[in-house]
Amino acid sequence: MDKVRSYLATGGRPVTVERHDAVVVGSGVAGVYTVLNAPEALDIVVVTKETLDISNSSLAQGGIAVSLGRDDSPELHLQDTLYAGAGLCDEDVVRVLVNEARPVIQDICTLGVDFDRKDPAAPQTPPAPPAATEGVGSLALNREAAHSQNRIIHAGDTTGKEVCDKLTSVMLRRPRVSIRERTTVLDLLVRDGVCCGVAVYDECRNEIRLLLADVVVCATGGYGQLYAATTNPEVATGDGACFAYRAGAVLMDLEFVQFHPTVLFHPKNRTFLISEAVRGEGALLRNLKGERFMPKYHEMNELAPRDVVSRSIFAEMTRAGDDHVWLDITARTRKDLQARFPNIYRTCLGYGIDMAKDYVPVAPAEHYCMGGIRTDVFGRTGIPGFYACGEAACNGIHGANRLASNSLLEGLVFGRRIGEEMTEVIKNRRYRPDDAEFFSKALDVPDPRPVLAAEEEASLRVQLRRLMTDKVGIVRTRAGMEEARAWLAPLSERLDGTRPVGLPGYELRNLVLLALLTVEMALAREESRGAHFREDFPHTDDAHWLVHQTRRLGAKD
Ligand code: SIN
């Protein structure tokens, strides 16, 4: 590598160089659990763009899928995952997920994660076989969409927060783990095809640093900020996928973007999730005339796979010209709702909606990216030393549509695998004494072109999110996507090589790159499958499209 194509080039300023055993990028469940599974002796730095507690994982409400019920099994969990994934899941990888679910849940319970337990006063099902009873046998199990069994464990309606808080507090007790908040990875450092660390922008000190390391784990989450309405936090701009792509990693399945069916639709809040678990507890969907509509669309009604429910809501809204539908859980008592969904109940009440007597206004919003950095079953990306995990990764588990509550589980199962592999990688260190000098020089590129004004960057971001929502959203057409591409392609060229105004400009470049790749993959896939629905190709075409699409810089795989 001659030059690192860093978006925040140093322009001759000196850079600070540090050496660590490993860098973990992202502080959601995938990143934190990777650290907890790495040997304690390793010097690991966790880099996070905002603060430790801000991640997609910590916003997860519903829970974690694990087959613990008497009539359940990993095989049934596998079948449900494959069904939701619409033919595109990689069965071998799903098998790893469902088989390793129970041990990771047992482990995190041991680490202090406090899931809801069955009500001891409630009628008991016969005890589960001995293997299932080690600490997890008494966990309460709920239902979510497209699951054939009750298998969602949860901590009230803030499961992600409970898991992240507890695991993070364990991580913080590790003496050799250090944390860098408000630090954004700009580039992966690759020399002779091997990952050697990352270049980061440290916002607090306003400086670029090189973190040299033998292992880099990308757990940066997805790219929900491509869309105008998303449940993701503002940091979800797909930086991980972009720095991986620029360094030569392969991106896969970007066209599959999941829209959660029920996101609060209120003038003051269009991002708050109303968990699928609410439908799992019996909530019904109604159009603005008050008519229940899901039975018209799918035999599983409100608990059909997520893509089906989102499209059905979209169809109802489009037909009537409405901008939302209703979620009706008024059949449940206030006491029940307050006990089972304390956060959702309280938040809705804050907007004047009492779920016990009022319908909740909801509309679909972007929620999860099935696509990302291609990895194998050990989180390896193909670039030695560089791993990806969680939503940032694409290992084929979710296929064309993720099954509810499989995402935290994915972060745990594959975080553990990556953590365990670190010792081996570090034993065969590749560090070269002149790496610091080599990468400092590579970063020292002059400003190629004038900057874009900050106001223009902000306005382009708004336009991009609107365009993606309208043209590359729940229902897609060739004409719409070509329009999106015609706007994005020249913008991408224009931005390429200009120096951004700080982080917003860096994020804009990443969003434009991912939007363009998403549009191209969605245009190429001339069929409908899972979350990718084309009005001009409404049928699934297994004869031609039972394949993953991939993109690598400078090549089409
Ligand atoms: C939800 O609680 O509805 C979200 C769960 C998930 O995304 O799997």
PDB file of N, CA and C in Angstrom, residues 384-430:
ATOM      1  N   PRO A 384      -6.128 -11.165   6.774  1.00  0.00           N
ATOM      2  CA  PRO A 384      -5.620 -11.735   8.026  1.00  0.00           C
ATOM      3  C   PRO A 384      -5.564 -10.693   9.137  1.00  0.00           C
ATOM      4  N   GLY A 385      -6.085 -11.057  10.299  1.00  0.00           N
ATOM      5  CA  GLY A 385      -6.090 -10.157  11.453  1.00  0.00           C
ATOM      6  C   GLY A 385      -7.322  -9.268  11.531  1.00  0.00           C
ATOM      7  N   PHE A 386      -8.141  -9.222  10.494  1.00  0.00           N
ATOM      8  CA  PHE A 386      -9.319  -8.352  10.491  1.00  0.00           C
ATOM      9  C   PHE A 386     -10.592  -9.195  10.571  1.00  0.00           C
ATOM     10  N   TYR A 387     -11.394  -8.927  11.594  1.00  0.00           N
ATOM     11  CA  TYR A 387     -12.620  -9.680  11.872  1.00  0.00           C
ATOM     12  C   TYR A 387     -13.822  -8.730  11.871  1.00  0.00           C
ATOM     13  N   ALA A 388     -14.994  -9.286  11.635  1.00  0.00           N
ATOM     14  CA  ALA A 388     -16.208  -8.473  11.767  1.00  0.00           C
ATOM     15  C   ALA A 388     -17.259  -9.296  12.504  1.00  0.00           C
ATOM     16  N   CYS A 389     -18.097  -8.594  13.245  1.00  0.00           N
ATOM     17  CA  CYS A 389     -19.044  -9.282  14.125  1.00  0.00           C
ATOM     18  C   CYS A 389     -20.317  -8.454  14.297  1.00  0.00           C
ATOM     19  N   GLY A 390     -21.444  -9.127  14.522  1.00  0.00           N
ATOM     20  CA  GLY A 390     -22.700  -8.421  14.762  1.00  0.00           C
ATOM     21  C   GLY A 390     -23.261  -7.855  13.469  1.00  0.00           C
ATOM     22  N   GLU A 391     -24.007  -6.760  13.577  1.00  0.00           N
ATOM     23  CA  GLU A 391     -24.693  -6.220  12.395  1.00  0.00           C
ATOM     24  C   GLU A 391     -23.709  -5.766  11.320  1.00  0.00           C
ATOM     25  N   ALA A 392     -22.502  -5.387  11.701  1.00  0.00           N
ATOM     26  CA  ALA A 392     -21.504  -4.960  10.706  1.00  0.00           C
ATOM     27  C   ALA A 392     -21.101  -6.116   9.793  1.00  0.00           C
ATOM     28  N   ALA A 393     -21.264  -7.339  10.290  1.00  0.00           N
ATOM     29  CA  ALA A 393     -20.820  -8.516   9.541  1.00  0.00           C
ATOM     30  C   ALA A 393     -21.961  -9.101   8.719  1.00  0.00           C
ATOM     31  N   CYS A 394     -21.610  -9.849   7.705  1.00  0.00           N
ATOM     32  CA  CYS A 394     -22.611 -10.605   6.959  1.00  0.00           C
ATOM     33  C   CYS A 394     -22.067 -12.016   6.783  1.00  0.00           C
ATOM     34  N   ASN A 395     -22.583 -12.924   7.594  1.00  0.00           N
ATOM     35  CA  ASN A 395     -22.095 -14.306   7.530  1.00  0.00           C
ATOM     36  C   ASN A 395     -23.162 -15.239   6.967  1.00  0.00           C
ATOM     37  N   GLY A 396     -24.262 -14.668   6.508  1.00  0.00           N
ATOM     38  CA  GLY A 396     -25.307 -15.478   5.874  1.00  0.00           C
ATOM     39  C   GLY A 396     -26.361 -16.001   6.834  1.00  0.00           C
ATOM     40  N   ILE A 397     -26.296 -15.599   8.101  1.00  0.00           N
ATOM     41  CA  ILE A 397     -27.280 -16.085   9.071  1.00  0.00           C
ATOM     42  C   ILE A 397     -28.688 -15.582   8.760  1.00  0.00           C
ATOM     43  N   HIS A 398     -28.774 -14.316   8.399  1.00  0.00           N
ATOM     44  CA  HIS A 398     -30.101 -13.707   8.301  1.00  0.00           C
ATOM     45  C   HIS A 398     -30.729 -13.835   6.924  1.00  0.00           C
ATOM     46  N   GLY A 399     -29.933 -14.236   5.938  1.00  0.00           N
ATOM     47  CA  GLY A 399     -30.468 -14.356   4.593  1.00  0.00           C
ATOM     48  C   GLY A 399     -31.066 -13.041   4.147  1.00  0.00           C
ATOM     49  N   ALA A 400     -32.291 -13.115   3.594  1.00  0.00           N
ATOM     50  CA  ALA A 400     -32.912 -11.921   3.033  1.00  0.00           C
ATOM     51  C   ALA A 400     -33.776 -11.192   4.052  1.00  0.00           C
ATOM     52  N   ASN A 401     -33.899 -11.742   5.256  1.00  0.00           N
ATOM     53  CA  ASN A 401     -34.764 -11.124   6.264  1.00  0.00           C
ATOM     54  C   ASN A 401     -34.464 -11.753   7.622  1.00  0.00           C
ATOM     55  N   ARG A 402     -34.005 -10.936   8.558  1.00  0.00           N
ATOM     56  CA  ARG A 402     -33.610 -11.479   9.862  1.00  0.00           C
ATOM     57  C   ARG A 402     -34.828 -11.881  10.698  1.00  0.00           C
ATOM     58  N   LEU A 403     -34.714 -13.037  11.321  1.00  0.00           N
ATOM     59  CA  LEU A 403     -35.742 -13.469  12.275  1.00  0.00           C
ATOM     60  C   LEU A 403     -35.605 -12.631  13.542  1.00  0.00           C
ATOM     61  N   ALA A 404     -36.743 -12.228  14.107  1.00  0.00           N
ATOM     62  CA  ALA A 404     -36.736 -11.385  15.303  1.00  0.00           C
ATOM     63  C   ALA A 404     -35.884 -12.002  16.407  1.00  0.00           C
ATOM     64  N   SER A 405     -35.153 -11.139  17.090  1.00  0.00           N
ATOM     65  CA  SER A 405     -34.362 -11.508  18.275  1.00  0.00           C
ATOM     66  C   SER A 405     -33.194 -12.454  17.990  1.00  0.00           C
ATOM     67  N   ASN A 406     -32.777 -12.521  16.740  1.00  0.00           N
ATOM     68  CA  ASN A 406     -31.551 -13.261  16.414  1.00  0.00           C
ATOM     69  C   ASN A 406     -30.326 -12.349  16.408  1.00  0.00           C
ATOM     70  N   SER A 407     -30.509 -11.026  16.565  1.00  0.00           N
ATOM     71  CA  SER A 407     -29.345 -10.157  16.349  1.00  0.00           C
ATOM     72  C   SER A 407     -28.428 -10.063  17.564  1.00  0.00           C
ATOM     73  N   LEU A 408     -28.993  -9.879  18.770  1.00  0.00           N
ATOM     74  CA  LEU A 408     -28.107  -9.872  19.950  1.00  0.00           C
ATOM     75  C   LEU A 408     -27.420 -11.235  20.055  1.00  0.00           C
ATOM     76  N   LEU A 409     -28.186 -12.269  19.736  1.00  0.00           N
ATOM     77  CA  LEU A 409     -27.633 -13.629  19.795  1.00  0.00           C
ATOM     78  C   LEU A 409     -26.433 -13.772  18.856  1.00  0.00           C
ATOM     79  N   GLU A 410     -26.566 -13.223  17.658  1.00  0.00           N
ATOM     80  CA  GLU A 410     -25.461 -13.310  16.695  1.00  0.00           C
ATOM     81  C   GLU A 410     -24.203 -12.641  17.266  1.00  0.00           C
ATOM     82  N   GLY A 411     -24.396 -11.450  17.858  1.00  0.00           N
ATOM     83  CA  GLY A 411     -23.246 -10.738  18.435  1.00  0.00           C
ATOM     84  C   GLY A 411     -22.560 -11.570  19.515  1.00  0.00           C
ATOM     85  N   LEU A 412     -23.360 -12.269  20.307  1.00  0.00           N
ATOM     86  CA  LEU A 412     -22.793 -13.079  21.397  1.00  0.00           C
ATOM     87  C   LEU A 412     -22.053 -14.306  20.852  1.00  0.00           C
ATOM     88  N   VAL A 413     -22.731 -15.049  19.985  1.00  0.00           N
ATOM     89  CA  VAL A 413     -22.151 -16.320  19.515  1.00  0.00           C
ATOM     90  C   VAL A 413     -20.854 -16.066  18.734  1.00  0.00           C
ATOM     91  N   PHE A 414     -20.876 -15.078  17.851  1.00  0.00           N
ATOM     92  CA  PHE A 414     -19.676 -14.883  17.014  1.00  0.00           C
ATOM     93  C   PHE A 414     -18.632 -14.016  17.721  1.00  0.00           C
ATOM     94  N   GLY A 415     -19.085 -13.174  18.655  1.00  0.00           N
ATOM     95  CA  GLY A 415     -18.119 -12.448  19.481  1.00  0.00           C
ATOM     96  C   GLY A 415     -17.273 -13.440  20.263  1.00  0.00           C
ATOM     97  N   ARG A 416     -17.933 -14.451  20.789  1.00  0.00           N
ATOM     98  CA  ARG A 416     -17.205 -15.464  21.552  1.00  0.00           C
ATOM     99  C   ARG A 416     -16.179 -16.181  20.665  1.00  0.00           C
ATOM    100  N   ARG A 417     -16.606 -16.531  19.455  1.00  0.00           N
ATOM    101  CA  ARG A 417     -15.685 -17.250  18.565  1.00  0.00           C
ATOM    102  C   ARG A 417     -14.461 -16.394  18.229  1.00  0.00           C
ATOM    103  N   ILE A 418     -14.708 -15.110  17.969  1.00  0.00           N
ATOM    104  CA  ILE A 418     -13.584 -14.228  17.606  1.00  0.00           C
ATOM    105  C   ILE A 418     -12.657 -14.045  18.813  1.00  0.00           C
ATOM    106  N   GLY A 419     -13.263 -13.793  19.976  1.00  0.00           N
ATOM    107  CA  GLY A 419     -12.457 -13.607  21.190  1.00  0.00           C
ATOM    108  C   GLY A 419     -11.551 -14.807  21.435  1.00  0.00           C
ATOM    109  N   GLU A 420     -12.141 -15.991  21.265  1.00  0.00           N
ATOM    110  CA  GLU A 420     -11.361 -17.205  21.531  1.00  0.00           C
ATOM    111  C   GLU A 420     -10.231 -17.408  20.525  1.00  0.00           C
ATOM    112  N   GLU A 421     -10.406 -16.868  19.322  1.00  0.00           N
ATOM    113  CA  GLU A 421      -9.370 -17.084  18.298  1.00  0.00           C
ATOM    114  C   GLU A 421      -8.191 -16.122  18.448  1.00  0.00           C
ATOM    115  N   MET A 422      -8.394 -15.057  19.219  1.00  0.00           N
ATOM    116  CA  MET A 422      -7.363 -14.006  19.277  1.00  0.00           C
ATOM    117  C   MET A 422      -5.995 -14.507  19.728  1.00  0.00           C
ATOM    118  N   THR A 423      -5.982 -15.385  20.702  1.00  0.00           N
ATOM    119  CA  THR A 423      -4.696 -15.874  21.227  1.00  0.00           C
ATOM    120  C   THR A 423      -3.858 -16.437  20.102  1.00  0.00           C
ATOM    121  N   GLU A 424      -4.507 -17.239  19.282  1.00  0.00           N
ATOM    122  CA  GLU A 424      -3.811 -17.907  18.188  1.00  0.00           C
ATOM    123  C   GLU A 424      -3.194 -16.884  17.233  1.00  0.00           C
ATOM    124  N   VAL A 425      -4.004 -15.871  16.886  1.00  0.00           N
ATOM    125  CA  VAL A 425      -3.529 -14.868  15.919  1.00  0.00           C
ATOM    126  C   VAL A 425      -2.331 -14.114  16.511  1.00  0.00           C
ATOM    127  N   ILE A 426      -2.461 -13.784  17.781  1.00  0.00           N
ATOM    128  CA  ILE A 426      -1.430 -12.941  18.386  1.00  0.00           C
ATOM    129  C   ILE A 426      -0.136 -13.726  18.605  1.00  0.00           C
ATOM    130  N   LYS A 427      -0.279 -15.041  18.756  1.00  0.00           N
ATOM    131  CA  LYS A 427       0.920 -15.889  18.874  1.00  0.00           C
ATOM    132  C   LYS A 427       1.796 -15.747  17.626  1.00  0.00           C
ATOM    133  N   ASN A 428       1.135 -15.592  16.477  1.00  0.00           N
ATOM    134  CA  ASN A 428       1.889 -15.468  15.227  1.00  0.00           C
ATOM    135  C   ASN A 428       1.983 -13.995  14.833  1.00  0.00           C
ATOM    136  N   ARG A 429       2.481 -13.164  15.714  1.00  0.00           N
ATOM    137  CA  ARG A 429       2.537 -11.722  15.478  1.00  0.00           C
ATOM    138  C   ARG A 429       3.192 -11.383  14.142  1.00  0.00           C
ATOM    139  N   ARG A 430       2.625 -10.361  13.520  1.00  0.00           N
ATOM    140  CA  ARG A 430       3.210  -9.929  12.245  1.00  0.00           C
ATOM    141  C   ARG A 430       3.809  -8.528  12.347  1.00  0.00           C
TER     142      ARG A 430
END
